């Protein structure tokens, strides 16, 4: 195998090798992509609702009263308001007994108000279960099909939401979070693969980026509900957590009606169904050329019925392994997840009221949606690498500016809040950061990872990447509030350093995979074979250019 098995010598010829480049944007492909993209609603809603509910008085009163006492303390250092071990457990479920120790202090560092291991556990238990689910989701997505995996994700998210809605103790919350995490583990792998496999090559980036758009719609939906729910004295948090039923139902209903991808059907030897699915998706009578590529890739996969993860260690898959690991690591180290989870807490920290903090999050959600839509509109014209570079520069500048403002202004007068002008500047910087993230790593990490892998290792590579991503998110959601409390403004400089590193990596090692030349997904090997560095690992075998499989 030589990196994806192209049937052509280069990207231009590859366009002629398959029908993906000239496929029409049919009604079926649009509805299927909307449904698969809606898988992003699950992750977006959960992250958005978690960030709001963890500073909602009705929720804290019911489960974390000690944190609420810290919030109302007369004099606190703003970095430490949320420095409570119990609050962390809601965001991992382990450290309930350690919360009381931190809450009794009369004076707190302002960075540490929300530093609670139990509150962190509530947040991070979701990501721990997502990590575990990712270990098996790759295999199940391959054997059960992409569409069925989306359906399973919707059902599990529905069940987890019901459990959280009815929760009367921490245990019910954590179990519900675990079910939600498993659901997102399945959808985060199945949705981008589904989109990459059915989208016409020319528009593959735009369709795959729809996951980010739906994720941000999930954020907006969650923050708008949180904004209203925070005014409800006793049961507002139940409205916030329970409204997750809506995205779950959207995914369940949509997945029940869309076709599975022809690639997935070919893998399971259902060739007639694969041909019918391809005709429905492409809207063209002649799909034989693209189907031939898909069948060839499926036959290559069946030569190695097991050991896909082991095959990733082989020399010809070295670029794919590097990207599977580093793209996910770098995405996490943008600080995207912790900013998404803790934005309301961050705005509260700089002096806004609870409801205004959620309003600030709504503003950033709107900025993010507009930015993701803009990225989807230009990604297939200007390419992935250029957007990564521009976004990286914006993110670096924002993190450095945040470090300076927090270091110079937060708690400067001995109190919790920073001067109002600087607090507004923090909101503006978070919005700019959100825009830069949305047009680069927020949208493109899933685009690139879903399109660069050969079919025989695609599920395994994405499963590995999902596991790494979930593990890092778990670690960050469990430790971010403590890091903010300990490092203070240095936490932002920490992420800025990572952004410099990852932007340099993209400039040197990420090949351009845009589909404007019509390169079908199963002919992506040509892209790697032309890269200045990766071509030493990926070679196009001459036999792949014949009219049939070897």
Short mmCIF file of N, CA and C in Angstrom, two decimals, residues 416-535:
data_model
loop_
_atom_site.label_atom_id
_atom_site.label_comp_id
_atom_site.label_asym_id
_atom_site.label_seq_id
_atom_site.Cartn_x
_atom_site.Cartn_y
_atom_site.Cartn_z
N UNK A 416 -11.39 41.99 43.29
CA UNK A 416 -11.54 40.91 42.33
C UNK A 416 -11.59 41.42 40.91
N UNK A 417 -12.41 42.43 40.63
CA UNK A 417 -12.67 42.85 39.26
C UNK A 417 -11.54 43.73 38.74
N UNK A 418 -11.31 43.67 37.44
CA UNK A 418 -10.37 44.58 36.79
C UNK A 418 -11.15 45.81 36.32
N UNK A 419 -10.46 46.91 36.00
CA UNK A 419 -11.15 48.10 35.50
C UNK A 419 -12.03 47.76 34.30
N UNK A 420 -13.19 48.44 34.21
CA UNK A 420 -14.19 48.07 33.23
C UNK A 420 -13.66 48.14 31.79
N UNK A 421 -12.86 49.15 31.47
CA UNK A 421 -12.33 49.26 30.12
C UNK A 421 -11.50 48.04 29.73
N UNK A 422 -10.70 47.55 30.66
CA UNK A 422 -9.88 46.37 30.38
C UNK A 422 -10.75 45.11 30.33
N UNK A 423 -11.80 45.06 31.15
CA UNK A 423 -12.71 43.92 31.10
C UNK A 423 -13.39 43.83 29.73
N UNK A 424 -13.79 44.99 29.19
CA UNK A 424 -14.38 45.01 27.85
C UNK A 424 -13.35 44.59 26.82
N UNK A 425 -12.09 45.00 27.03
CA UNK A 425 -11.03 44.59 26.11
C UNK A 425 -10.85 43.07 26.12
N UNK A 426 -11.02 42.45 27.29
CA UNK A 426 -10.94 40.99 27.37
C UNK A 426 -12.03 40.36 26.52
N UNK A 427 -13.25 40.90 26.59
CA UNK A 427 -14.34 40.38 25.77
C UNK A 427 -14.00 40.52 24.29
N UNK A 428 -13.46 41.68 23.90
CA UNK A 428 -13.09 41.90 22.50
C UNK A 428 -12.00 40.92 22.06
N UNK A 429 -11.03 40.67 22.93
CA UNK A 429 -9.95 39.74 22.60
C UNK A 429 -10.47 38.31 22.47
N UNK A 430 -11.40 37.93 23.36
CA UNK A 430 -11.98 36.60 23.27
C UNK A 430 -12.75 36.45 21.96
N UNK A 431 -13.46 37.50 21.55
CA UNK A 431 -14.18 37.46 20.26
C UNK A 431 -13.20 37.34 19.09
N UNK A 432 -12.10 38.11 19.14
CA UNK A 432 -11.10 38.02 18.07
C UNK A 432 -10.44 36.65 18.06
N UNK A 433 -10.13 36.15 19.25
CA UNK A 433 -9.57 34.80 19.37
C UNK A 433 -10.52 33.77 18.78
N UNK A 434 -11.81 33.91 19.09
CA UNK A 434 -12.81 32.98 18.59
C UNK A 434 -12.88 33.01 17.07
N UNK A 435 -12.80 34.22 16.49
CA UNK A 435 -12.82 34.33 15.02
C UNK A 435 -11.60 33.66 14.41
N UNK A 436 -10.41 33.92 14.98
CA UNK A 436 -9.20 33.30 14.46
C UNK A 436 -9.23 31.79 14.59
N UNK A 437 -9.76 31.32 15.71
CA UNK A 437 -9.85 29.87 15.92
C UNK A 437 -10.83 29.24 14.95
N UNK A 438 -11.95 29.90 14.71
CA UNK A 438 -13.02 29.33 13.88
C UNK A 438 -12.61 29.21 12.42
N UNK A 439 -11.77 30.12 11.94
CA UNK A 439 -11.37 30.04 10.53
C UNK A 439 -10.14 29.16 10.35
N UNK A 440 -9.57 28.65 11.45
CA UNK A 440 -8.38 27.82 11.32
C UNK A 440 -8.57 26.49 12.02
N UNK A 441 -8.02 26.34 13.21
CA UNK A 441 -8.03 25.03 13.87
C UNK A 441 -9.42 24.57 14.23
N UNK A 442 -10.31 25.47 14.59
CA UNK A 442 -11.65 25.06 14.98
C UNK A 442 -12.42 24.40 13.87
N UNK A 443 -12.21 24.85 12.62
CA UNK A 443 -12.91 24.27 11.48
C UNK A 443 -12.09 23.22 10.76
N UNK A 444 -10.78 23.46 10.63
CA UNK A 444 -9.97 22.70 9.70
C UNK A 444 -9.35 21.44 10.28
N UNK A 445 -9.26 21.32 11.60
CA UNK A 445 -8.67 20.11 12.15
C UNK A 445 -9.49 18.89 11.77
N UNK A 446 -10.82 19.00 11.81
CA UNK A 446 -11.66 17.87 11.41
C UNK A 446 -11.67 17.69 9.90
N UNK A 447 -11.56 18.80 9.14
CA UNK A 447 -11.52 18.71 7.68
C UNK A 447 -10.29 17.91 7.24
N UNK A 448 -9.13 18.30 7.74
CA UNK A 448 -7.89 17.66 7.32
C UNK A 448 -7.83 16.20 7.77
N UNK A 449 -8.15 15.94 9.03
CA UNK A 449 -8.02 14.57 9.52
C UNK A 449 -9.03 13.62 8.88
N UNK A 450 -10.13 14.12 8.39
CA UNK A 450 -11.13 13.23 7.79
C UNK A 450 -10.82 12.91 6.34
N UNK A 451 -9.91 13.67 5.70
CA UNK A 451 -9.69 13.47 4.27
C UNK A 451 -8.31 12.92 3.91
N UNK A 452 -7.36 12.89 4.85
CA UNK A 452 -6.00 12.53 4.48
C UNK A 452 -5.68 11.06 4.61
N UNK A 453 -6.55 10.29 5.29
CA UNK A 453 -6.20 8.90 5.57
C UNK A 453 -6.75 7.95 4.52
N UNK A 454 -5.95 6.93 4.11
CA UNK A 454 -6.47 5.88 3.24
C UNK A 454 -7.59 5.11 3.93
N UNK A 455 -8.48 4.53 3.14
CA UNK A 455 -9.64 3.86 3.69
C UNK A 455 -9.27 2.76 4.67
N UNK A 456 -8.18 2.02 4.38
CA UNK A 456 -7.86 0.86 5.21
C UNK A 456 -7.41 1.23 6.62
N UNK A 457 -6.99 2.50 6.84
CA UNK A 457 -6.60 2.90 8.19
C UNK A 457 -7.40 4.11 8.67
N UNK A 458 -8.41 4.51 7.90
CA UNK A 458 -9.13 5.76 8.21
C UNK A 458 -9.79 5.71 9.58
N UNK A 459 -10.57 4.66 9.84
CA UNK A 459 -11.27 4.57 11.12
C UNK A 459 -10.29 4.44 12.28
N UNK A 460 -9.23 3.64 12.08
CA UNK A 460 -8.25 3.46 13.15
C UNK A 460 -7.52 4.76 13.46
N UNK A 461 -7.13 5.49 12.42
CA UNK A 461 -6.41 6.74 12.63
C UNK A 461 -7.29 7.78 13.31
N UNK A 462 -8.53 7.88 12.88
CA UNK A 462 -9.43 8.84 13.51
C UNK A 462 -9.78 8.42 14.93
N UNK A 463 -9.89 7.11 15.17
CA UNK A 463 -10.12 6.64 16.53
C UNK A 463 -8.96 6.98 17.44
N UNK A 464 -7.73 6.80 16.93
CA UNK A 464 -6.54 7.16 17.70
C UNK A 464 -6.52 8.65 17.97
N UNK A 465 -6.79 9.45 16.93
CA UNK A 465 -6.81 10.89 17.11
C UNK A 465 -7.88 11.32 18.10
N UNK A 466 -9.06 10.70 18.02
CA UNK A 466 -10.13 11.04 18.95
C UNK A 466 -9.78 10.69 20.39
N UNK A 467 -9.10 9.56 20.58
CA UNK A 467 -8.68 9.17 21.92
C UNK A 467 -7.69 10.18 22.49
N UNK A 468 -6.71 10.56 21.68
CA UNK A 468 -5.72 11.54 22.13
C UNK A 468 -6.39 12.87 22.44
N UNK A 469 -7.30 13.30 21.55
CA UNK A 469 -8.00 14.56 21.76
C UNK A 469 -8.80 14.54 23.05
N UNK A 470 -9.54 13.45 23.28
CA UNK A 470 -10.36 13.37 24.48
C UNK A 470 -9.51 13.31 25.74
N UNK A 471 -8.37 12.59 25.67
CA UNK A 471 -7.49 12.52 26.83
C UNK A 471 -6.94 13.89 27.19
N UNK A 472 -6.53 14.66 26.16
CA UNK A 472 -6.00 15.99 26.42
C UNK A 472 -7.08 16.94 26.92
N UNK A 473 -8.29 16.81 26.36
CA UNK A 473 -9.39 17.65 26.83
C UNK A 473 -9.72 17.33 28.29
N UNK A 474 -9.72 16.04 28.60
CA UNK A 474 -9.95 15.63 29.99
C UNK A 474 -8.91 16.26 30.92
N UNK A 475 -7.65 16.15 30.53
CA UNK A 475 -6.58 16.69 31.37
C UNK A 475 -6.71 18.20 31.53
N UNK A 476 -7.04 18.87 30.43
CA UNK A 476 -7.13 20.33 30.50
C UNK A 476 -8.36 20.79 31.28
N UNK A 477 -9.50 20.14 31.05
CA UNK A 477 -10.70 20.55 31.78
C UNK A 477 -10.56 20.25 33.26
N UNK A 478 -9.76 19.22 33.60
CA UNK A 478 -9.54 18.88 34.99
C UNK A 478 -8.53 19.83 35.64
N UNK A 479 -7.63 20.39 34.84
CA UNK A 479 -6.53 21.15 35.43
C UNK A 479 -6.54 22.64 35.12
N UNK A 480 -7.37 23.09 34.16
CA UNK A 480 -7.27 24.48 33.71
C UNK A 480 -7.51 25.47 34.84
N UNK A 481 -8.54 25.23 35.66
CA UNK A 481 -8.84 26.18 36.72
C UNK A 481 -7.71 26.23 37.75
N UNK A 482 -7.11 25.08 38.03
CA UNK A 482 -5.97 25.08 38.93
C UNK A 482 -4.77 25.75 38.27
N UNK A 483 -4.59 25.53 36.96
CA UNK A 483 -3.48 26.18 36.26
C UNK A 483 -3.66 27.69 36.27
N UNK A 484 -4.90 28.16 36.04
CA UNK A 484 -5.18 29.59 36.09
C UNK A 484 -4.89 30.14 37.48
N UNK A 485 -5.24 29.34 38.49
CA UNK A 485 -5.01 29.76 39.87
C UNK A 485 -3.52 29.82 40.19
N UNK A 486 -2.74 28.86 39.65
CA UNK A 486 -1.31 28.77 39.97
C UNK A 486 -0.46 29.64 39.06
N UNK A 487 -0.69 29.55 37.74
CA UNK A 487 0.12 30.29 36.78
C UNK A 487 -0.36 31.71 36.58
N UNK A 488 -1.62 31.98 36.93
CA UNK A 488 -2.26 33.26 36.71
C UNK A 488 -2.18 33.64 35.23
N UNK A 489 -1.73 34.84 34.91
CA UNK A 489 -1.71 35.26 33.50
C UNK A 489 -0.74 34.44 32.66
N UNK A 490 0.17 33.70 33.31
CA UNK A 490 1.10 32.85 32.58
C UNK A 490 0.39 31.73 31.83
N UNK A 491 -0.86 31.40 32.22
CA UNK A 491 -1.61 30.36 31.51
C UNK A 491 -1.83 30.75 30.05
N UNK A 492 -2.05 32.04 29.80
CA UNK A 492 -2.27 32.49 28.43
C UNK A 492 -0.97 32.47 27.63
N UNK A 493 0.14 32.81 28.28
CA UNK A 493 1.44 32.74 27.62
C UNK A 493 1.78 31.29 27.28
N UNK A 494 1.37 30.37 28.13
CA UNK A 494 1.60 28.93 27.88
C UNK A 494 0.95 28.51 26.56
N UNK A 495 -0.30 28.90 26.34
CA UNK A 495 -0.98 28.55 25.10
C UNK A 495 -0.38 29.30 23.90
N UNK A 496 0.09 30.51 24.11
CA UNK A 496 0.73 31.26 23.02
C UNK A 496 1.97 30.53 22.52
N UNK A 497 2.75 29.95 23.44
CA UNK A 497 3.93 29.19 23.04
C UNK A 497 3.58 28.00 22.18
N UNK A 498 2.51 27.29 22.54
CA UNK A 498 2.06 26.17 21.73
C UNK A 498 1.63 26.64 20.35
N UNK A 499 0.96 27.77 20.27
CA UNK A 499 0.48 28.27 18.98
C UNK A 499 1.63 28.61 18.04
N UNK A 500 2.71 29.13 18.57
CA UNK A 500 3.88 29.39 17.73
C UNK A 500 4.41 28.08 17.15
N UNK A 501 4.49 27.06 17.98
CA UNK A 501 5.00 25.77 17.55
C UNK A 501 4.12 25.14 16.48
N UNK A 502 2.82 25.16 16.67
CA UNK A 502 1.93 24.47 15.73
C UNK A 502 1.82 25.23 14.40
N UNK A 503 1.91 26.55 14.44
CA UNK A 503 1.87 27.31 13.19
C UNK A 503 3.11 27.02 12.35
N UNK A 504 4.26 26.89 13.01
CA UNK A 504 5.48 26.52 12.29
C UNK A 504 5.37 25.12 11.71
N UNK A 505 4.74 24.20 12.44
CA UNK A 505 4.57 22.83 11.96
C UNK A 505 3.71 22.80 10.69
N UNK A 506 2.62 23.54 10.71
CA UNK A 506 1.74 23.59 9.54
C UNK A 506 2.49 24.13 8.33
N UNK A 507 3.27 25.19 8.54
CA UNK A 507 4.00 25.80 7.43
C UNK A 507 4.98 24.82 6.79
N UNK A 508 5.57 23.95 7.61
CA UNK A 508 6.61 23.06 7.09
C UNK A 508 6.09 21.71 6.63
N UNK A 509 5.09 21.15 7.30
CA UNK A 509 4.79 19.73 7.10
C UNK A 509 3.38 19.39 6.64
N UNK A 510 2.45 20.32 6.68
CA UNK A 510 1.09 19.97 6.27
C UNK A 510 0.93 20.18 4.77
N UNK A 511 0.65 19.12 4.00
CA UNK A 511 0.41 19.30 2.56
C UNK A 511 -0.95 19.94 2.32
N UNK A 512 -1.08 20.63 1.21
CA UNK A 512 -2.36 21.23 0.86
C UNK A 512 -3.27 20.14 0.30
N UNK A 513 -4.45 19.99 0.91
CA UNK A 513 -5.37 18.93 0.51
C UNK A 513 -6.68 19.46 -0.04
N UNK A 514 -6.72 20.72 -0.45
CA UNK A 514 -7.96 21.28 -0.95
C UNK A 514 -8.41 20.52 -2.19
N UNK A 515 -9.73 20.48 -2.40
CA UNK A 515 -10.30 19.67 -3.47
C UNK A 515 -10.66 20.43 -4.73
N UNK A 516 -10.10 21.63 -4.94
CA UNK A 516 -10.49 22.39 -6.12
C UNK A 516 -10.03 21.73 -7.41
N UNK A 517 -9.05 20.84 -7.34
CA UNK A 517 -8.64 20.11 -8.53
C UNK A 517 -9.41 18.79 -8.66
N UNK A 518 -10.35 18.59 -7.75
CA UNK A 518 -11.21 17.43 -7.88
C UNK A 518 -10.55 16.13 -7.48
N UNK A 519 -9.64 16.16 -6.50
CA UNK A 519 -8.98 14.93 -6.08
C UNK A 519 -9.94 14.14 -5.20
N UNK A 520 -10.40 12.96 -5.66
CA UNK A 520 -11.29 12.15 -4.83
C UNK A 520 -10.59 11.71 -3.55
N UNK A 521 -11.36 11.43 -2.53
CA UNK A 521 -10.78 11.10 -1.24
C UNK A 521 -9.93 9.83 -1.29
N UNK A 522 -10.30 8.87 -2.15
CA UNK A 522 -9.52 7.64 -2.24
C UNK A 522 -8.31 7.78 -3.15
N UNK A 523 -8.05 8.98 -3.67
CA UNK A 523 -6.87 9.22 -4.50
C UNK A 523 -5.93 10.24 -3.85
N UNK A 524 -6.04 10.38 -2.54
CA UNK A 524 -5.28 11.41 -1.83
C UNK A 524 -3.79 11.08 -1.74
N UNK A 525 -3.40 9.84 -2.07
CA UNK A 525 -1.99 9.49 -2.01
C UNK A 525 -1.12 10.39 -2.85
N UNK A 526 -1.66 10.92 -3.96
CA UNK A 526 -0.89 11.80 -4.84
C UNK A 526 -0.45 13.06 -4.11
N UNK A 527 -1.27 13.55 -3.19
CA UNK A 527 -0.94 14.77 -2.45
C UNK A 527 0.29 14.54 -1.59
N UNK A 528 0.32 13.41 -0.90
CA UNK A 528 1.46 13.10 -0.03
C UNK A 528 2.71 12.84 -0.86
N UNK A 529 2.57 12.17 -1.99
CA UNK A 529 3.72 11.80 -2.81
C UNK A 529 4.41 13.01 -3.42
N UNK A 530 3.74 14.16 -3.43
CA UNK A 530 4.33 15.37 -4.00
C UNK A 530 4.90 16.32 -2.94
N UNK A 531 4.70 16.00 -1.66
CA UNK A 531 5.18 16.88 -0.59
C UNK A 531 6.69 16.75 -0.45
N UNK A 532 7.37 17.87 -0.19
CA UNK A 532 8.84 17.89 -0.17
C UNK A 532 9.43 16.92 0.84
N UNK A 533 8.74 16.69 1.96
CA UNK A 533 9.27 15.79 2.99
C UNK A 533 8.61 14.43 2.98
N UNK A 534 7.29 14.40 2.90
CA UNK A 534 6.58 13.13 3.05
C UNK A 534 6.74 12.22 1.84
N UNK A 535 7.20 12.74 0.72
CA UNK A 535 7.34 11.88 -0.46
C UNK A 535 8.38 10.78 -0.27
#
